[in-house]
Each structure stands twice: as structure tokens, then as C-alpha cells.
Amino acid sequence: MMKLKRLSALMMAGVLVIPTTFASATTNDSSSEENGSPKEGSYAEKSEVVYANLNANGEQKEMYVVNNFKVDQPGKMVDYGPYTNVENLTNLKVMKLNDNQVKFNASEDQFYYQGNLKGQALPWDIKVSYKLNGQSLSPEELLGKDGKLEIHIETKENEDADSSFFENYMLQISLPFDSEIYQNIKTEKGMVASSGKNKQVTFTVMPEKEESFVVKADVKDLEMESIEITGMPSSMSVDEPDSDEMTEDMKSLSDATAEINDGVGELNDGIAELNNGAKDLQEGSGEYKKGIHELDNGSSDLIEGSKGIDTALEDMSQSLQDGSDDNNSGNLADLQNGLKEIANGLKETEDGLSDLKNNYSEAFSALDQSINKIPNISPNDIQELKQSEINPEVKKKLVQSYEKTQEMKKTYADNIKAFHAVEPTLNGVKESLTEMRTNLETMVKSLENSNLNKSMKQLQQGLSELSTKYKEFHSGLVDYTDGVSELSSSYDKLHGGITDLTDGTSELENGVSELHEGTNELAESTSDLPDEMQNEIDNMMNEYDKSDFNPVSFVSSKNEKVSSVQFVIKTESIKKDDEVEENEQPEEEEKGFWDRLWDLFK
């Protein structure tokens, strides 16, 4: 009995000692802060991890922050934040929260504490919505359903929060999918990866960007794990990619564009030269056409005059053969006058032929020069033209103009003998007329100075020969004028082709000129392309390079030496509740003495 009383007394003493010890520790800690002991402490840097819980639609529910200090001088410290309550995660020392100030003693190298927040806005507004078989449903309505699921996620800047996090932080959004529940998972902006036997879809939101994502899948008996969202600073220095090869390619493109422009410029000059040559050819051809028509129109008069001369010579020859000696005096006078008139007619015809020859010579010279001015285009040039990237319609016109030019030059070459034969023929006709006129003039003088009876027979013989030769000349002249008429008719077609060619080359010159303007504009716009591309790369790199960002505290601007702030955000899962039998109460485990004793001090 005595032993039991002693044991009870000792136990009671233990009960009294334990609370006295805890009370003493708390009091000493408090009194030592009031008395200025321990000394003021300091830390090298501080980090914050912000934990936020959202419901399945993305609405914010709970938030707390785990603060970590790298202590370099143990002692009293002060942190700031609008916490509702704080909890020491390092040791059992008391922490004080008063007017957004957190006071604590830190003795370890690393010190952690948790602060709970209420009403603090995240830097991002996150919205999650769901559609099943095209119908919008709440998370509760989705549970256990089958069909085609769509998950829509939107992220926007929360203007109620510090903008520095939205401007410098990137979000990584991860959606886990159980392969036994989800099939045919598809998305456009995200990445689908295997995570063991399951799948995981990941999206990335860059700083200063607002995004929307969609995930589609076939689902059976729908359940869904939490969507995990991590916010971290994009403060790593982004290495600039090696763009030398790319800019070199752009330089090659720019140089090629400039070469194309130069080539089209040369083509434009060549087409302009071709068009000018075609215009000169048309003008020369017009002059030739005019001359050949005048020659053709004058042929009938020439034939008629020649026919008259032929008839007159024949009549005179016949008259001399039928005349008598009594009438010789009168016949001689008439003969002399007739011969003079024929000589004068031959002289006029000769002068007309001389003018005609000169006009034809000028017209043919103009035509020949125009033909020779047409530029020569080699088959290789034509082949290169067909293989070039010039507008197909322009290439078609170029080839057609080239073919018309070749056809016209071939026609000219085929008829060049006829062209060249005209002038010598005119010369031959003129020479024959000159010879006959000279003979007539000699004959007239001979009649004036000789004995009539003695010369009459010679004159008769001479006129007979002259009449015979003139008939031959007249026959040749008729053939010549027939040839001129045929040449005139044929040349009308050739001139029509030359006119069409000129119209085509004129239209072609306008088209190539417009093409050259386009290639010139293209060359000018691409001349600075390598530099512009490099500038664009630099701008993009500057946009995503946040290496100069200095971290700031999420909870209070008064906090200093902040090295990092991270966000860990999770949505509620969509899962079936664990089934608990009705009226079934979990059995309480019987507590031992020391457990009950410890409960007194909680």
C-alpha cells in the first residue's frame, strides 16, 4: 500500500514538472526577446513557395506560403506578410504574428515556417471548363460519365496581383490521364507524353502571354486526378541560337532575288530593244509596202505606154514596107516625127523607171535595216526562259514573239532573192530603154543627114529589128510587172505579220516593264532581309530572356533578399467518395497514458 502511494506521488510530481518545464521554456523565450536576448540575427537569402488549391473549375480556395531562410547569423528575425496564422516548421520555438509582422528566433542554418493567406490573389486567373458530347457540364455532373470529353483551360493576367509575376513567370500545366479511363487523347498546343502506363498532357504559358488550351479524349466512367500548375521564373539566360547558317541562307535568297531583278532588267532592256526594232521594222515595211504598191499601180501605165511604143514601131516598119518612092518624102517626114515622139516617150519612161528604182531602193534599204536590227535570241536563251520563274503569261508572250520574229525573218530570207532582183531588173529595163532611145535618136539624125533613097532600105531593116527586139522587151516587161503585182500582194500579208509582231512586242514590253517593277520592289524589300531577320531573332530573344529579373516577395514588398518565388497550384480531383457503410463508426484506438498526458499540452 505504501509503495502505491509513493508511485502515485511520483506520477503527480511528473505531471507538475512537465508543464512547468514547457512553461518555463516559453516564458524564457518570450522574456529573452523582451530583454533583447538572443542577439539580432540575419539571413543571406529567402525563398517562398506559394501553394494554392483550386476547385475543379479553377476558382481559388486555399493558399499558404512556405518561407525558407538561409541563416548566416542565428538570432531574432522579422518577416512580413498578411497571414491569418503562422506555423514553425523547423522547431518548437514560438513565433509571433502581429500586424503583418512575423517574429521568430532562428538558430539552424535553414529555417522554415508556413503562413496561411486568405483573399490573396494569384497572378493568373485560371478557368477550367468541361464539355461531354458537346454539352457543358459541371465537374460533379461529369463524374462516372462516358463519351467524348473536352477540357478547356484559359489563363489570363489577374490585374489585382503584382504584374511582375505575370510578366516574368512561365506556367507549366500538367494533366494526368489514366489509360484505363481515357483513350484517343489529342491536343494541338500541348505535348502528350507517357507517364508509366498512363498519359500526361503538358502545356506551357510564356511570360506576358494569355493562352487557351483544349484537350480532347474518349472517356469511360469518368474520374480525373488534379490538374497541376507550376509557376516559375523564366529567369534563365536564353542562349541565342546560331543563326549564321539561317542568315546566310537569307543572304543567298536576297542575292538570288537581286540577280533575278538584274536578269529581268536585262530582259526588259532586250524587249525594249526588240520593240524599238519592231517599230523600225514596221515603219520600214510600211515604206516598202507603199513603194511596191506604187510600183504595182504604175505597172499598168508602164505596160500601156510600152504597148503603144510597140504598136508604133510595128506600124512604122509596116508603113515603110508598103510605101512607094513617090511618097517617100512625106513618109520620111512622118517617120522622123514619129521616131522623135517614140524617143521622147522612151526618155519619159526611162526617167520614171529611174525614180521608181530610187524609191524602191530607199524602201528596201529601210526594210533590210529594220530586219537586221531585230536582236538574235539563241535556243539556249529560249530554253532558259522556259525554265525561269517568270510569270507564265509573260513567258508565253515572249516565246510567241520570238516565234513570230523567226517566222518573219524566214519569210524575208526566202524572198530575199525576189527583193534583190527588183532593182537589177529595173536597171536592166532602164538600160534597154536607154539603148533603144539612143538607137532611135541616132536613127533620126541619120535620116536627117543621109540620102533618103540610099538609107530607106537600111531604115526599114533597122525599124524591123527594133520592133522585134521591143516586142521581146515588152514581153519581159509584162512578166516583170506580173511579178511585181504578185510580190505586192504577198507583201501585204508579210506587213500584216510585222504589224502584229509590233503590237505583240509593245504589249510584251509593257508586261516585262511591270514585271521588272515587281522584281525591283522584291529585290529592295529583300535586300535587308538578313539584317531584319537577325533583328527579329534578337527581339524574340529579348522578349523571352528574363535573366535580368530580380525576384520580389509575393506576400510583402517589405521582405528583402528574396532569391526565388515559386507557385504550386492544384485543382480538386474529380473522384468518387470512398464508400462508408451507414451507421458505421470508425473505432477509436485506445490511448495510452503518455498520449493522454501529451494531449493536455496540445
Coordinates of C-alpha atoms in Angstrom, one line a residue:
M1 CA 0.0 0.0 0.0
M2 CA 2.8 2.3 0.8
K3 CA 4.5 1.6 -2.4
L4 CA 1.4 2.5 -4.3
K5 CA 1.2 5.9 -2.6
R6 CA 4.8 6.7 -3.5
L7 CA 4.2 5.7 -7.1
S8 CA 1.1 8.0 -7.2
A9 CA 3.1 10.8 -5.7
L10 CA 5.9 10.4 -8.2
M11 CA 3.5 10.4 -11.1
M12 CA 1.8 13.6 -9.8
A13 CA 5.2 15.1 -9.5
G14 CA 5.9 14.2 -13.1
V15 CA 2.7 15.9 -14.2
L16 CA 3.7 19.0 -12.4
V17 CA 7.2 19.0 -13.6
I18 CA 6.4 18.6 -17.3
P19 CA 4.1 21.6 -17.7
T20 CA 6.5 23.7 -15.5
T21 CA 9.3 22.9 -18.0
F22 CA 7.3 23.8 -21.1
A23 CA 6.0 26.9 -19.5
S24 CA 9.5 27.9 -18.4
A25 CA 10.8 27.4 -22.0
T26 CA 8.0 29.5 -23.4
T27 CA 8.4 32.2 -20.8
N28 CA 12.2 32.3 -21.1
D29 CA 11.9 32.6 -24.9
S30 CA 9.4 35.4 -24.5
S31 CA 11.3 37.1 -21.8
S32 CA 14.6 36.8 -23.6
E33 CA 13.0 38.5 -26.7
E34 CA 11.8 41.3 -24.4
N35 CA 15.1 41.6 -22.7
G36 CA 16.9 41.8 -26.1
S37 CA 18.4 38.3 -25.9
P38 CA 19.3 36.4 -28.0
K39 CA 21.0 38.9 -30.4
E40 CA 19.7 40.1 -33.7
G41 CA 20.1 37.5 -36.4
S42 CA 20.4 37.8 -40.2
Y43 CA 19.9 35.7 -43.2
A44 CA 21.7 35.5 -46.6
E45 CA 18.6 34.9 -48.7
K46 CA 15.0 34.0 -48.6
S47 CA 12.7 31.9 -50.8
E48 CA 9.0 31.5 -51.0
V49 CA 6.9 28.6 -52.3
V50 CA 3.2 29.5 -52.7
Y51 CA 0.8 26.6 -52.5
A52 CA -2.7 27.3 -53.8
N53 CA -5.7 24.9 -54.0
L54 CA -8.4 25.5 -56.6
N55 CA -11.7 23.8 -57.2
A56 CA -12.2 21.8 -60.3
N57 CA -13.3 24.9 -62.3
G58 CA -10.2 26.9 -61.3
E59 CA -11.7 29.0 -58.6
Q60 CA -9.3 29.8 -55.7
K61 CA -10.0 28.1 -52.4
E62 CA -6.9 28.0 -50.1
M63 CA -3.5 29.4 -50.1
Y64 CA -0.4 29.2 -47.9
V65 CA 3.3 30.1 -48.3
V66 CA 6.3 28.1 -47.1
N67 CA 9.1 30.5 -46.3
N68 CA 12.7 29.3 -46.2
F69 CA 15.6 31.3 -44.8
K70 CA 19.3 30.6 -45.3
V71 CA 20.5 31.8 -41.9
D72 CA 24.0 33.2 -41.7
Q73 CA 23.7 34.8 -38.2
P74 CA 21.4 33.0 -35.7
G75 CA 19.1 35.2 -33.7
K76 CA 15.9 37.3 -33.8
M77 CA 14.4 37.9 -37.2
V78 CA 11.4 39.6 -38.7
D79 CA 9.4 38.7 -41.8
Y80 CA 6.3 40.3 -43.3
G81 CA 3.0 39.1 -44.7
P82 CA -0.8 39.4 -44.3
Y83 CA -1.0 35.9 -42.8
T84 CA -4.0 34.7 -40.9
N85 CA -1.8 32.4 -38.8
V86 CA 1.8 31.1 -39.0
E87 CA 3.4 27.7 -38.0
N88 CA 7.0 27.0 -37.3
L89 CA 8.1 24.1 -39.5
T90 CA 11.7 23.9 -38.1
N91 CA 11.4 23.5 -34.4
L92 CA 9.1 24.1 -31.5
K93 CA 10.0 27.7 -30.8
V94 CA 7.2 30.1 -30.6
M95 CA 6.6 32.5 -33.5
K96 CA 4.7 35.8 -33.0
L97 CA 2.3 37.3 -35.6
N98 CA 1.2 40.9 -35.1
D99 CA 0.1 43.5 -37.6
N100 CA 1.5 41.6 -40.6
Q101 CA 4.8 41.1 -38.8
V102 CA 6.2 37.6 -38.1
K103 CA 8.9 37.5 -35.4
F104 CA 11.0 34.4 -34.7
N105 CA 14.3 33.1 -33.5
A106 CA 16.4 31.1 -36.0
S107 CA 19.3 29.0 -34.8
E108 CA 19.6 26.5 -37.6
D109 CA 21.3 27.1 -41.0
Q110 CA 17.9 26.6 -42.7
F111 CA 14.7 27.9 -41.2
Y112 CA 11.2 27.2 -42.4
Y113 CA 7.8 28.4 -41.5
Q114 CA 4.3 28.3 -43.0
G115 CA 2.0 31.3 -43.3
N116 CA -1.7 30.9 -44.3
L117 CA -3.3 33.5 -46.5
K118 CA -6.9 34.5 -47.2
G119 CA -8.1 36.6 -50.1
Q120 CA -4.6 36.9 -51.7
A121 CA -4.9 36.9 -55.5
L122 CA -2.8 34.7 -57.7
P123 CA -1.0 36.5 -60.6
W124 CA -3.1 34.5 -63.1
D125 CA -6.8 34.0 -63.5
I126 CA -7.3 30.3 -64.3
K127 CA -10.5 28.9 -65.7
V128 CA -11.3 25.3 -66.3
S129 CA -14.4 24.2 -68.1
Y130 CA -15.7 20.8 -69.4
K131 CA -17.8 19.5 -72.2
L132 CA -19.1 16.0 -72.6
N133 CA -20.5 15.0 -76.0
G134 CA -20.7 18.8 -76.9
Q135 CA -22.7 19.7 -73.7
S136 CA -21.2 21.9 -71.0
L137 CA -21.3 20.1 -67.6
S138 CA -20.1 20.9 -64.1
P139 CA -17.4 18.6 -62.6
E140 CA -20.0 17.0 -60.3
E141 CA -22.1 16.1 -63.3
L142 CA -19.2 14.6 -65.2
L143 CA -18.4 12.0 -62.6
G144 CA -18.8 8.5 -63.8
K145 CA -20.0 9.5 -67.3
D146 CA -18.9 8.1 -70.7
G147 CA -18.4 9.9 -74.0
K148 CA -16.2 12.4 -75.8
L149 CA -14.7 14.8 -73.3
E150 CA -13.3 18.3 -73.9
I151 CA -11.3 20.1 -71.2
H152 CA -10.8 23.9 -71.8
I153 CA -8.2 25.8 -69.9
E154 CA -7.8 29.5 -70.0
T155 CA -5.1 31.6 -68.3
K156 CA -5.3 35.4 -68.1
E157 CA -3.5 38.1 -66.2
N158 CA -5.0 38.9 -62.8
E159 CA -4.9 42.6 -62.5
D160 CA -5.4 42.5 -58.8
A161 CA -2.0 40.9 -58.3
D162 CA 1.6 42.1 -58.7
S163 CA 2.2 42.3 -62.5
S164 CA 5.9 41.4 -62.2
F165 CA 5.0 37.7 -61.8
F166 CA 2.8 37.6 -65.0
E167 CA 5.5 39.5 -66.9
N168 CA 8.4 37.3 -65.8
Y169 CA 7.0 33.9 -64.9
M170 CA 6.1 30.9 -67.1
L171 CA 3.4 28.4 -66.3
Q172 CA 3.6 24.7 -66.8
I173 CA 0.2 23.0 -66.8
S174 CA 0.1 19.2 -66.4
L175 CA -3.0 17.0 -66.8
P176 CA -2.6 13.3 -65.8
F177 CA -4.9 10.7 -67.6
D178 CA -5.5 7.2 -66.5
S179 CA -5.1 4.9 -69.6
E180 CA -7.8 2.6 -68.3
I181 CA -10.3 5.6 -68.3
Y182 CA -9.1 7.8 -71.2
Q183 CA -8.3 6.9 -74.8
N184 CA -7.5 8.9 -78.0
I185 CA -6.1 11.8 -76.2
K186 CA -5.5 14.8 -78.5
T187 CA -4.4 18.4 -78.2
E188 CA -2.9 21.0 -80.6
K189 CA -0.8 23.3 -78.4
G190 CA 0.4 20.8 -75.8
M191 CA 2.6 17.7 -75.6
V192 CA 1.2 14.2 -74.9
A193 CA 3.7 12.0 -73.2
S194 CA 3.7 8.6 -71.5
S195 CA 4.0 8.5 -67.7
G196 CA 4.3 4.8 -67.0
K197 CA 1.2 3.1 -68.2
N198 CA -0.7 6.4 -68.1
K199 CA -0.6 9.6 -70.2
Q200 CA 0.3 13.2 -69.3
V201 CA -0.6 16.3 -71.3
T202 CA 1.6 19.3 -70.7
F203 CA 1.1 23.0 -71.7
T204 CA 3.5 25.9 -71.3
V205 CA 2.4 29.6 -71.0
M206 CA 5.2 32.0 -71.6
P207 CA 5.6 35.3 -69.7
E208 CA 3.3 38.1 -70.7
K209 CA 1.0 35.7 -72.6
E210 CA -2.6 34.8 -72.1
E211 CA -3.4 31.3 -73.5
S212 CA -6.3 28.9 -74.1
F213 CA -5.9 25.2 -74.4
V214 CA -8.1 22.3 -75.3
V215 CA -7.7 18.6 -74.6
K216 CA -10.0 16.0 -76.2
A217 CA -10.3 12.4 -75.2
D218 CA -12.7 9.5 -75.2
V219 CA -13.7 8.7 -71.6
K220 CA -15.4 5.8 -69.8
D221 CA -16.6 6.0 -66.2
L222 CA -15.1 9.5 -65.8
E223 CA -12.7 10.2 -62.9
M224 CA -9.9 12.7 -63.0
E225 CA -6.8 13.5 -61.0
S226 CA -5.9 17.0 -60.0
I227 CA -4.6 19.4 -62.7
E228 CA -1.1 20.6 -61.5
I229 CA 0.1 24.1 -62.4
T230 CA 3.6 25.2 -61.7
G231 CA 4.7 28.9 -61.9
M232 CA 8.4 29.5 -62.1
P233 CA 10.6 32.5 -63.1
S234 CA 11.8 32.5 -66.7
S235 CA 15.0 33.9 -65.4
M236 CA 17.4 31.6 -67.0
S237 CA 19.5 33.3 -69.6
V238 CA 18.4 32.1 -73.1
D239 CA 21.4 31.3 -75.3
E240 CA 21.0 32.9 -78.7
P241 CA 20.7 30.3 -81.4
D242 CA 23.4 30.1 -84.1
S243 CA 21.7 32.0 -86.8
D244 CA 24.7 32.3 -89.1
E245 CA 23.5 29.5 -91.4
M246 CA 20.0 30.8 -91.5
T247 CA 21.1 34.4 -92.2
E248 CA 23.5 33.0 -94.8
D249 CA 20.5 31.3 -96.5
M250 CA 18.6 34.6 -96.3
K251 CA 21.6 36.4 -97.8
S252 CA 21.6 33.8 -100.7
L253 CA 17.9 34.4 -101.2
S254 CA 18.5 38.2 -101.2
D255 CA 21.4 37.8 -103.7
A256 CA 19.3 35.5 -105.9
T257 CA 16.4 38.0 -105.8
A258 CA 18.8 40.7 -106.8
E259 CA 20.2 38.5 -109.6
I260 CA 16.6 37.8 -110.8
N261 CA 15.9 41.5 -110.8
D262 CA 19.1 42.2 -112.8
G263 CA 18.2 39.4 -115.2
V264 CA 14.6 40.8 -115.6
G265 CA 16.2 44.2 -116.1
E266 CA 18.3 42.9 -118.9
L267 CA 15.3 41.1 -120.3
N268 CA 13.4 44.4 -120.1
D269 CA 16.1 46.2 -122.0
G270 CA 16.2 43.5 -124.6
I271 CA 12.5 43.5 -125.0
A272 CA 12.6 47.3 -125.3
E273 CA 15.3 47.0 -128.0
L274 CA 13.2 44.3 -129.7
N275 CA 10.1 46.5 -129.6
N276 CA 12.1 49.5 -131.0
G277 CA 13.4 47.3 -133.7
A278 CA 9.9 46.0 -134.4
K279 CA 8.7 49.6 -134.7
D280 CA 11.5 50.5 -137.1
L281 CA 10.7 47.3 -139.0
Q282 CA 7.1 48.3 -139.2
E283 CA 8.0 51.8 -140.4
G284 CA 10.4 50.4 -143.0
S285 CA 7.9 47.8 -144.0
G286 CA 5.3 50.5 -144.4
E287 CA 7.6 52.4 -146.7
Y288 CA 8.4 49.3 -148.7
K289 CA 4.8 48.4 -148.9
K290 CA 4.0 51.9 -150.2
G291 CA 6.8 51.7 -152.8
I292 CA 5.8 48.3 -154.0
H293 CA 2.2 49.3 -154.3
E294 CA 3.2 52.4 -156.3
L295 CA 5.3 50.2 -158.5
D296 CA 2.4 47.8 -158.9
N297 CA 0.0 50.6 -159.6
G298 CA 2.4 52.2 -162.1
S299 CA 2.9 48.9 -163.9
S300 CA -0.4 49.2 -165.9
D301 CA 0.6 52.6 -167.2
L302 CA 4.1 51.3 -167.9
I303 CA 2.6 48.3 -169.8
E304 CA 0.2 50.6 -171.7
G305 CA 2.9 53.0 -172.7
S306 CA 5.2 50.2 -173.7
K307 CA 2.4 48.7 -175.8
G308 CA 1.9 51.9 -177.6
I309 CA 5.6 52.1 -178.4
D310 CA 5.5 48.5 -179.7
T311 CA 2.5 49.3 -181.9
A312 CA 4.0 52.4 -183.2
L313 CA 7.3 50.7 -184.1
E314 CA 5.3 47.9 -185.8
D315 CA 3.2 50.4 -187.8
M316 CA 6.2 52.4 -188.9
S317 CA 8.0 49.3 -190.0
Q318 CA 5.0 48.1 -192.0
S319 CA 4.4 51.6 -193.4
L320 CA 7.9 51.6 -194.8
Q321 CA 7.5 48.2 -196.4
D322 CA 4.2 49.3 -198.1
G323 CA 5.2 52.8 -199.2
S324 CA 6.2 53.9 -202.8
D325 CA 9.0 56.0 -203.9
D326 CA 6.6 58.9 -204.7
N327 CA 5.6 59.1 -201.1
N328 CA 9.0 58.6 -199.6
S329 CA 9.4 62.3 -198.9
G330 CA 6.2 62.6 -197.0
N331 CA 6.7 59.2 -195.2
L332 CA 10.2 60.3 -194.2
A333 CA 9.0 63.4 -192.5
D334 CA 6.2 61.5 -190.7
L335 CA 8.8 58.9 -189.8
Q336 CA 11.2 61.4 -188.4
N337 CA 8.4 62.9 -186.3
G338 CA 7.2 59.5 -185.1
L339 CA 10.7 58.4 -184.2
K340 CA 11.2 61.6 -182.2
E341 CA 8.0 61.1 -180.3
I342 CA 8.9 57.4 -179.5
A343 CA 12.4 58.6 -178.3
N344 CA 10.8 61.2 -176.1
G345 CA 8.3 58.6 -174.8
L346 CA 11.2 56.2 -174.1
K347 CA 13.0 59.1 -172.3
E348 CA 10.0 59.7 -170.0
T349 CA 9.6 56.0 -169.3
E350 CA 13.3 55.8 -168.5
D351 CA 13.1 58.8 -166.1
G352 CA 10.0 57.2 -164.5
L353 CA 11.9 53.9 -164.1
S354 CA 14.8 55.8 -162.6
D355 CA 12.6 57.5 -160.0
L356 CA 10.9 54.2 -159.3
K357 CA 14.2 52.5 -158.9
N358 CA 15.4 55.1 -156.4
N359 CA 12.1 54.9 -154.4
Y360 CA 12.3 51.1 -154.3
S361 CA 16.0 51.3 -153.3
E362 CA 15.2 53.5 -150.3
A363 CA 12.2 51.4 -149.3
F364 CA 14.1 48.2 -149.5
S365 CA 17.1 49.7 -147.6
A366 CA 14.8 50.7 -144.8
L367 CA 13.2 47.3 -144.7
D368 CA 16.6 45.5 -144.7
Q369 CA 17.9 47.7 -141.9
S370 CA 14.8 47.1 -139.8
I371 CA 15.1 43.3 -140.3
N372 CA 18.8 43.4 -139.3
K373 CA 18.0 45.4 -136.2
I374 CA 15.9 42.5 -134.7
P375 CA 18.0 41.0 -131.9
N376 CA 19.1 37.4 -132.2
I377 CA 17.9 35.1 -129.5
S378 CA 19.7 31.8 -129.1
P379 CA 17.9 28.4 -128.4
N380 CA 19.7 28.3 -125.1
D381 CA 18.2 31.7 -124.2
I382 CA 14.8 30.4 -125.1
Q383 CA 15.3 27.2 -123.0
E384 CA 16.5 29.2 -120.0
L385 CA 13.4 31.5 -120.4
K386 CA 11.1 28.5 -120.4
Q387 CA 12.8 27.1 -117.2
S388 CA 12.8 30.5 -115.4
E389 CA 10.3 31.6 -112.7
I390 CA 8.9 34.4 -114.8
N391 CA 5.1 34.8 -115.0
P392 CA 3.9 32.0 -117.4
E393 CA 1.8 34.5 -119.4
V394 CA 4.9 36.7 -119.9
K395 CA 6.9 33.7 -120.9
K396 CA 4.2 32.6 -123.4
K397 CA 4.2 36.1 -125.0
L398 CA 8.0 36.1 -125.2
V399 CA 8.1 32.8 -126.9
Q400 CA 5.2 33.7 -129.3
S401 CA 7.0 37.0 -130.2
Y402 CA 10.2 35.1 -130.7
E403 CA 8.5 32.6 -133.0
K404 CA 6.8 35.4 -135.0
T405 CA 10.1 37.1 -135.3
Q406 CA 11.7 33.9 -136.6
E407 CA 8.8 33.3 -139.0
M408 CA 9.0 36.8 -140.4
K409 CA 12.8 36.7 -140.8
K410 CA 12.5 33.3 -142.5
T411 CA 9.8 34.7 -144.9
Y412 CA 12.1 37.6 -145.6
A413 CA 15.1 35.3 -146.2
D414 CA 13.0 33.1 -148.5
N415 CA 12.0 36.1 -150.6
I416 CA 15.3 38.0 -150.4
K417 CA 16.2 37.0 -154.0
A418 CA 13.0 38.5 -155.2
F419 CA 13.6 41.6 -153.2
H420 CA 17.2 41.9 -154.6
A421 CA 16.0 41.0 -158.1
V422 CA 13.7 44.0 -158.4
E423 CA 16.4 46.7 -158.5
P424 CA 18.7 44.9 -161.1
T425 CA 15.6 44.2 -163.2
L426 CA 14.7 47.9 -163.1
N427 CA 18.3 48.7 -164.0
G428 CA 18.1 46.2 -166.9
V429 CA 14.8 47.6 -168.1
K430 CA 16.2 51.1 -167.9
E431 CA 19.4 50.2 -169.7
S432 CA 17.3 48.5 -172.5
L433 CA 15.2 51.6 -172.8
T434 CA 18.3 53.8 -172.9
E435 CA 19.8 51.7 -175.6
M436 CA 16.6 51.8 -177.7
R437 CA 16.2 55.5 -177.2
T438 CA 19.8 56.1 -178.2
N439 CA 19.4 54.0 -181.3
L440 CA 16.2 55.9 -182.3
E441 CA 17.9 59.2 -181.8
T442 CA 20.9 58.0 -183.9
M443 CA 18.4 56.8 -186.5
V444 CA 16.7 60.2 -186.6
K445 CA 20.0 62.0 -187.1
S446 CA 20.9 59.6 -189.7
L447 CA 17.7 60.3 -191.6
E448 CA 18.3 64.0 -191.4
N449 CA 21.9 63.8 -192.8
S450 CA 21.7 60.9 -195.3
N451 CA 20.3 60.3 -198.8
L452 CA 16.8 59.2 -198.5
N453 CA 16.7 56.6 -201.2
K454 CA 20.0 55.2 -200.2
S455 CA 19.1 54.9 -196.5
M456 CA 15.4 54.0 -196.7
K457 CA 16.1 50.3 -197.0
Q458 CA 18.5 50.4 -194.1
L459 CA 16.0 52.3 -192.0
Q460 CA 13.3 49.8 -192.9
Q461 CA 15.6 47.0 -191.9
G462 CA 16.6 48.8 -188.6
L463 CA 13.0 49.5 -187.6
S464 CA 12.0 45.9 -188.3
E465 CA 14.8 44.7 -186.0
L466 CA 13.9 47.4 -183.4
S467 CA 10.3 46.4 -183.5
T468 CA 11.2 42.7 -183.0
K469 CA 13.5 43.5 -180.0
Y470 CA 11.0 45.8 -178.5
K471 CA 8.4 43.0 -178.6
E472 CA 10.8 40.9 -176.6
F473 CA 11.4 43.7 -174.2
H474 CA 7.6 44.3 -173.9
S475 CA 7.0 40.7 -173.2
G476 CA 9.7 40.7 -170.4
L477 CA 8.2 43.9 -169.0
V478 CA 4.8 42.3 -168.8
D479 CA 6.4 39.3 -166.9
Y480 CA 8.2 41.7 -164.6
T481 CA 5.0 43.7 -163.8
D482 CA 3.2 40.4 -163.1
G483 CA 6.0 39.5 -160.6
V484 CA 5.7 43.0 -159.0
S485 CA 2.0 42.5 -158.6
E486 CA 2.4 39.1 -157.0
L487 CA 5.2 40.5 -154.7
S488 CA 2.9 43.4 -153.8
S489 CA 0.0 41.0 -152.8
S490 CA 2.3 38.7 -150.9
Y491 CA 4.0 41.6 -149.0
D492 CA 0.6 42.7 -147.7
K493 CA 0.5 39.5 -145.6
L494 CA 4.1 40.0 -144.5
H495 CA 3.4 43.5 -143.5
G496 CA 0.4 42.4 -141.5
G497 CA 2.5 39.9 -139.6
I498 CA 5.1 42.7 -138.9
T499 CA 2.3 44.9 -137.6
D500 CA 1.1 42.0 -135.3
L501 CA 4.6 41.5 -134.2
T502 CA 5.0 45.2 -133.3
D503 CA 1.7 45.1 -131.4
G504 CA 2.9 42.0 -129.5
T505 CA 6.3 43.3 -128.7
S506 CA 4.7 46.6 -127.5
E507 CA 2.4 44.7 -125.2
L508 CA 5.2 42.5 -124.1
E509 CA 7.4 45.4 -123.3
N510 CA 4.6 46.8 -121.0
G511 CA 4.3 43.4 -119.3
V512 CA 8.0 42.9 -118.8
S513 CA 8.3 46.5 -117.6
E514 CA 5.6 45.8 -114.9
L515 CA 7.5 42.5 -114.1
H516 CA 10.7 44.5 -113.7
E517 CA 9.0 46.9 -111.3
G518 CA 7.8 44.0 -109.3
T519 CA 11.2 42.3 -109.1
N520 CA 12.8 45.6 -108.3
E521 CA 10.4 46.1 -105.4
L522 CA 11.0 42.5 -104.3
A523 CA 14.8 43.0 -104.5
E524 CA 14.6 46.2 -102.5
S525 CA 12.3 44.5 -99.9
T526 CA 14.7 41.5 -99.5
S527 CA 18.0 43.4 -99.7
D528 CA 17.8 44.0 -95.9
L529 CA 16.3 40.6 -95.1
P530 CA 19.3 39.1 -93.4
D531 CA 19.6 42.1 -91.0
E532 CA 15.9 42.2 -90.5
M533 CA 15.8 38.5 -89.7
Q534 CA 18.7 38.9 -87.2
N535 CA 16.9 41.9 -85.6
E536 CA 13.7 39.8 -85.3
I537 CA 15.7 37.0 -83.7
D538 CA 17.2 39.4 -81.2
N539 CA 13.8 40.9 -80.4
M540 CA 12.3 37.4 -79.8
M541 CA 15.3 36.5 -77.6
N542 CA 14.9 39.7 -75.6
E543 CA 11.2 39.0 -75.2
Y544 CA 11.8 35.7 -73.5
D545 CA 15.1 36.4 -71.9
K546 CA 14.2 37.4 -68.3
S547 CA 17.6 36.9 -66.9
D548 CA 17.7 40.5 -65.6
F549 CA 14.6 40.0 -63.5
N550 CA 15.1 40.5 -59.7
P551 CA 12.8 38.3 -57.7
V552 CA 10.3 40.1 -55.3
S553 CA 8.3 38.7 -52.5
F554 CA 4.8 37.5 -53.3
V555 CA 3.4 38.3 -49.8
S556 CA 5.0 41.7 -48.9
S557 CA 7.2 44.3 -50.6
K558 CA 8.9 44.8 -47.3
N559 CA 10.6 41.4 -47.5
E560 CA 14.3 41.6 -48.6
K561 CA 16.9 39.3 -50.0
V562 CA 14.3 37.2 -51.9
S563 CA 16.2 34.7 -54.1
S564 CA 13.2 32.9 -55.6
V565 CA 9.4 32.6 -55.5
Q566 CA 7.6 29.6 -56.9
F567 CA 4.0 28.7 -57.3
V568 CA 2.5 25.2 -56.9
I569 CA -1.2 25.2 -57.8
K570 CA -3.5 22.2 -57.9
T571 CA -7.2 21.8 -58.7
E572 CA -9.5 19.4 -56.9
S573 CA -9.7 16.0 -58.4
I574 CA -13.0 14.6 -59.7
K575 CA -13.3 11.3 -57.9
K576 CA -15.9 9.1 -56.3
D577 CA -16.1 9.4 -52.4
D578 CA -14.9 6.3 -50.5
E579 CA -18.0 4.4 -49.6
V580 CA -18.6 4.1 -45.9
E581 CA -21.3 1.9 -44.5
E582 CA -24.2 3.7 -43.0
N583 CA -24.1 4.0 -39.1
E584 CA -20.6 2.5 -39.2
Q585 CA -18.3 4.5 -36.8
P586 CA -14.5 4.1 -37.0
E587 CA -13.1 2.5 -33.9
E588 CA -11.1 4.8 -31.7
E589 CA -7.8 3.4 -30.8
E590 CA -7.4 3.3 -27.1
K591 CA -4.8 5.9 -26.0
G592 CA -2.1 5.2 -23.6
F593 CA -1.1 7.2 -20.5
W594 CA 1.6 9.3 -22.2
D595 CA -0.7 10.1 -25.2
R596 CA -3.4 11.3 -22.8
L597 CA -0.8 13.3 -20.9
W598 CA 0.5 14.9 -24.1
D599 CA -3.0 15.9 -25.2
L600 CA -3.2 18.2 -22.1
F601 CA -0.5 20.4 -23.7
K602 CA -1.6 20.5 -27.3

